[in-house]
XYZ file of C-alpha atoms in Angstrom:
352
model
C 52.696 78.728 4.254
C 52.733 78.086 8.016
C 52.869 74.501 9.185
C 49.730 72.965 10.646
C 50.292 72.083 14.307
C 47.957 70.175 16.622
C 47.908 70.178 20.447
C 46.122 68.346 23.280
C 42.677 69.833 22.700
C 42.758 68.865 19.022
C 42.612 65.118 19.658
C 40.116 62.721 21.232
C 41.792 59.855 23.075
C 38.503 57.920 23.185
C 38.983 57.206 19.462
C 41.294 54.405 20.621
C 38.716 52.879 22.995
C 38.139 49.240 22.134
C 41.187 49.112 19.858
C 44.241 46.978 20.514
C 47.602 48.463 19.524
C 50.504 46.123 18.737
C 53.985 47.594 19.098
C 56.429 45.640 16.927
C 59.869 46.052 18.460
C 60.976 46.998 21.965
C 64.093 49.077 21.434
C 64.559 52.779 22.048
C 61.264 53.904 20.483
C 59.398 50.646 21.076
C 59.575 50.736 24.845
C 58.549 54.412 24.943
C 55.520 53.951 22.702
C 54.373 50.811 24.511
C 54.682 52.257 28.013
C 53.289 55.711 27.200
C 50.263 54.296 25.405
C 49.696 51.782 28.199
C 49.833 54.539 30.809
C 47.369 56.588 28.745
C 44.841 53.777 29.040
C 45.363 52.197 25.614
C 45.172 48.408 25.217
C 48.756 47.531 24.220
C 50.480 44.326 23.199
C 54.158 43.961 22.226
C 55.113 41.778 19.258
C 58.543 40.130 19.422
C 60.326 36.979 18.376
C 59.953 34.454 21.220
C 63.735 34.158 21.542
C 64.287 37.910 21.657
C 66.140 39.244 24.690
C 63.634 42.099 24.714
C 60.806 39.788 25.794
C 61.955 39.775 29.404
C 62.434 43.559 29.489
C 58.895 44.127 28.224
C 57.376 41.629 30.652
C 59.220 43.237 33.561
C 57.380 46.460 32.698
C 54.044 44.663 32.994
C 53.370 44.482 29.267
C 51.727 41.619 27.422
C 54.133 40.046 24.914
C 53.314 37.702 22.047
C 54.939 36.632 18.816
C 54.662 39.172 16.006
C 52.275 36.881 14.123
C 49.970 36.416 17.133
C 50.064 40.114 17.947
C 49.147 40.916 14.343
C 46.099 38.638 14.529
C 44.704 40.575 17.503
C 45.694 44.124 16.646
C 43.545 46.903 15.251
C 46.637 49.118 14.915
C 50.193 47.856 14.341
C 53.073 50.266 14.966
C 56.350 49.204 13.324
C 59.316 50.170 15.496
C 61.866 47.565 14.411
C 64.908 48.890 12.477
C 64.205 50.016 8.905
C 66.128 47.176 7.287
C 64.027 44.485 9.006
C 60.549 45.938 8.701
C 59.729 44.627 5.209
C 60.615 41.031 6.082
C 58.642 41.228 9.333
C 55.686 42.658 7.438
C 55.710 40.096 4.609
C 56.487 37.029 6.759
C 54.579 37.668 9.970
C 52.204 40.609 9.716
C 50.599 40.573 6.268
C 49.449 36.911 6.411
C 47.901 37.363 9.873
C 46.427 40.858 10.182
C 42.755 41.664 9.784
C 41.517 43.233 6.509
C 41.075 46.668 8.067
C 44.062 46.789 10.423
C 45.734 50.200 10.512
C 49.518 50.265 10.000
C 51.647 52.871 11.742
C 55.272 53.939 11.421
C 57.694 56.292 13.158
C 59.718 56.787 9.970
C 58.453 56.743 6.395
C 61.354 54.795 4.838
C 59.652 51.490 4.001
C 56.389 53.013 2.806
C 57.991 55.815 0.799
C 60.447 53.544 -1.031
C 57.880 50.782 -1.564
C 59.455 48.023 0.511
C 56.088 47.709 2.270
C 52.959 48.108 0.112
C 49.794 47.689 2.201
C 46.553 46.942 0.387
C 44.027 49.762 -0.099
C 41.829 48.627 2.800
C 44.521 49.470 5.369
C 44.871 52.903 6.902
C 48.557 53.925 6.950
C 49.820 56.683 9.231
C 52.942 58.044 10.887
C 53.732 59.414 14.334
C 57.447 60.238 14.417
C 58.920 61.648 17.651
C 61.638 64.268 17.275
C 63.764 62.734 20.011
C 65.182 59.372 21.158
C 62.909 56.907 22.903
C 64.282 57.319 26.408
C 63.541 61.060 26.173
C 60.024 60.339 24.852
C 59.417 58.166 27.911
C 61.098 60.505 30.405
C 59.187 63.561 29.218
C 55.872 61.709 29.329
C 56.547 60.586 32.909
C 57.350 64.204 33.829
C 54.022 65.426 32.441
C 55.598 66.931 29.352
C 56.036 65.642 25.804
C 58.368 65.423 22.817
C 57.123 66.990 19.552
C 56.201 64.702 16.681
C 55.583 64.945 12.973
C 52.453 63.179 11.746
C 51.177 62.007 8.378
C 48.409 59.909 6.845
C 49.315 58.009 3.665
C 46.138 55.945 3.169
C 42.745 56.726 4.665
C 40.142 54.280 3.320
C 37.591 54.869 6.119
C 38.066 58.612 6.485
C 39.065 58.420 10.154
C 42.812 58.443 9.563
C 43.556 61.808 11.121
C 41.371 61.082 14.159
C 43.338 57.889 14.857
C 46.703 59.512 14.139
C 46.113 62.402 16.526
C 44.651 60.111 19.203
C 47.808 57.967 18.992
C 49.994 61.073 19.237
C 48.028 62.228 22.276
C 48.398 58.846 23.967
C 52.144 59.071 23.345
C 52.186 62.411 25.178
C 53.341 64.229 22.059
C 50.465 66.706 21.789
C 51.626 68.290 25.048
C 54.440 69.669 22.871
C 52.771 69.642 19.455
C 52.371 67.588 16.278
C 53.358 69.051 12.898
C 51.609 67.840 9.762
C 53.883 66.336 7.109
C 53.864 63.580 4.477
C 55.699 60.262 4.287
C 57.757 61.669 1.416
C 58.746 64.864 3.202
C 59.585 63.151 6.497
C 61.662 60.419 4.873
C 63.661 62.600 2.539
C 64.362 65.411 5.010
C 65.218 62.955 7.795
C 67.754 61.124 5.641
C 69.182 64.391 4.333
C 69.615 65.788 7.849
C 71.392 62.631 8.996
C 73.715 62.406 6.018
C 74.621 66.024 5.414
C 74.404 67.841 8.754
C 73.789 65.818 11.917
C 75.983 62.794 11.186
C 77.748 62.986 7.835
C 78.361 66.699 8.317
C 79.217 67.219 11.984
C 81.053 63.925 12.524
C 83.317 64.440 9.527
C 83.962 68.091 10.360
C 85.079 67.073 13.859
C 87.276 64.231 12.591
C 88.829 66.341 9.843
C 89.425 69.331 12.131
C 91.153 67.062 14.656
C 93.401 65.611 11.951
C 94.366 69.024 10.561
C 95.409 70.304 14.015
C 97.306 67.192 15.119
C 99.048 66.815 11.744
C 100.190 70.427 12.198
C 101.842 69.427 15.486
C 99.277 70.534 18.074
C 98.609 68.337 21.095
C 95.743 65.846 20.531
C 94.184 66.812 23.871
C 94.036 70.495 22.926
C 92.706 69.637 19.458
C 89.965 67.507 21.029
C 88.798 70.352 23.269
C 88.668 72.815 20.380
C 86.880 70.747 17.713
C 84.784 68.279 19.733
C 84.252 69.112 23.395
C 83.065 72.679 22.850
C 80.631 71.580 20.137
C 78.070 70.431 22.714
C 77.963 73.834 24.369
C 77.419 75.523 21.012
C 74.641 73.105 20.040
C 72.979 73.617 23.429
C 72.909 77.363 22.713
C 71.402 76.699 19.273
C 68.757 74.527 20.909
C 67.917 77.325 23.342
C 67.829 80.259 20.939
C 68.845 79.311 17.409
C 71.933 80.252 15.442
C 71.758 83.862 16.578
C 72.015 82.990 20.268
C 74.927 80.655 19.547
C 76.715 83.460 17.729
C 75.892 86.200 20.221
C 77.150 84.025 23.082
C 80.603 83.803 21.529
C 83.319 86.421 21.229
C 83.529 88.961 18.426
C 86.633 87.141 17.256
C 84.723 83.852 17.021
C 81.832 85.526 15.216
C 84.128 87.174 12.682
C 85.843 83.831 12.034
C 82.403 82.257 11.571
C 81.294 84.908 9.061
C 84.496 84.758 7.000
C 85.143 80.984 7.021
C 85.322 79.334 3.596
C 85.171 75.699 4.761
C 81.462 75.422 3.943
C 80.768 77.155 0.632
C 78.770 76.789 -2.585
C 80.671 73.625 -3.492
C 79.474 72.106 -0.198
C 75.937 73.067 -1.143
C 76.368 71.378 -4.523
C 77.474 68.161 -2.827
C 74.492 68.403 -0.484
C 72.196 68.734 -3.504
C 73.802 65.573 -4.940
C 73.147 63.700 -1.691
C 69.548 64.938 -1.690
C 69.095 63.717 -5.269
C 70.285 60.231 -4.242
C 67.738 60.251 -1.437
C 64.937 61.471 -3.711
C 65.569 58.993 -6.528
C 65.900 56.033 -4.154
C 69.512 55.154 -4.978
C 70.669 55.651 -1.386
C 67.849 53.454 -0.064
C 68.621 50.736 -2.616
C 72.341 50.788 -1.818
C 71.633 50.499 1.916
C 68.947 47.807 1.627
C 70.910 45.719 -0.907
C 73.921 45.750 1.413
C 71.755 44.789 4.398
C 70.176 41.946 2.422
C 73.673 40.611 1.673
C 74.560 40.548 5.375
C 75.708 44.190 5.567
C 79.363 43.623 4.535
C 79.956 47.216 3.452
C 78.130 48.629 6.480
C 80.234 46.495 8.837
C 83.417 47.492 7.022
C 82.536 51.175 7.442
C 81.620 50.700 11.113
C 85.014 49.135 11.743
C 86.853 51.824 9.794
C 85.221 54.823 11.446
C 85.305 53.383 14.970
C 89.095 53.702 14.942
C 89.492 57.353 14.000
C 92.457 59.015 15.753
C 90.173 61.297 17.756
C 88.713 58.230 19.491
C 92.129 57.454 20.968
C 92.178 60.651 23.031
C 88.423 61.165 23.558
C 87.726 58.593 26.314
C 90.554 59.904 28.506
C 89.354 63.490 28.273
C 85.667 62.679 28.695
C 86.546 61.022 32.002
C 87.588 64.474 33.241
C 84.047 65.828 32.915
C 82.162 65.099 36.132
C 78.773 65.569 34.460
C 79.508 62.572 32.230
C 80.014 60.337 35.251
C 77.061 61.202 37.496
C 74.152 58.863 38.324
C 71.641 60.633 36.057
C 68.327 58.801 35.941
C 67.898 59.282 32.210
C 71.368 57.841 31.563
C 70.417 54.724 33.519
C 67.195 54.412 31.558
C 69.016 54.951 28.274
C 71.486 52.189 29.095
C 68.662 49.876 30.112
C 66.753 50.203 26.890
C 68.900 51.712 24.132
C 72.059 50.067 25.404
C 70.846 46.545 26.078
C 68.034 46.349 23.543
C 68.400 48.769 20.666
C 72.095 48.073 20.183
C 71.288 44.436 19.475
C 69.758 45.626 16.179
C 68.265 42.227 15.446
C 65.107 41.329 13.607
C 61.899 41.944 15.529
C 63.469 43.821 18.440
């Protein structure tokens, strides 16, 4: 069955007239949502801890900033854009005791709702608008008159206006210029985690690291190994983005295509391990492992960060990347990314 997709003409922005939207968090997604909604004429307030370094960044953009508790008292819609591991505490400590009985709760990822870390009462509408791109791209595309696609869902709809509000929010974000695909909190959460763990991060990163090790352990120069297993990956992914797997294949030599077709690195056993990872996502064991570790101060997470930040490929990578002029130019989006994702999102602290 074809996916249901909505565009600009399918939403009425006036649905948000007279409603105040509180954006909780001002990192990569937070700044994009707050600024795009503000520029679309929506009444926006940003909720942050008073001591947060993000307060000054938000105020410099002309946004009203209050504590999360005070923002929750005023808001008709609260969008949670703090990191997953902090959302439940923010909700229970600062939002739930202060929000109005009919406040709508919004999310850009279904994690906390799907796994039950946040359980809003039945009087609250619960919806999702999840951009398929990082926040600085969401903001840049909006400013250029374009948009980044989103997936949208409504989990609770006590008043019957849930889809009207969801699509109006997506339109204010600029997303309906590109399109909004209907999903559910369950589907978005489980597929998002699976993609991260098995293809985009846990797949690609480990393939690159392992390929580099195999070549260098066989005596090949690290610089040559880096070019072959890491550098050229971006060009291949760009081709996939432009025209799918077929364009990526057709753009390469017959030799490369034949090697692709006959490779046995990814086989049925890989698929079995992917199914195992998916099962852990579906039954909640991955979420519990991650959240329990975070609640304990993230000792295992920090240990893994330290371990994987010192892979051998990272010893040669910086030197070679400095050779690529396009990595060193004054691109406007790189400046914006550093401003917001670098200085704010990387802090990864509660309420930011």
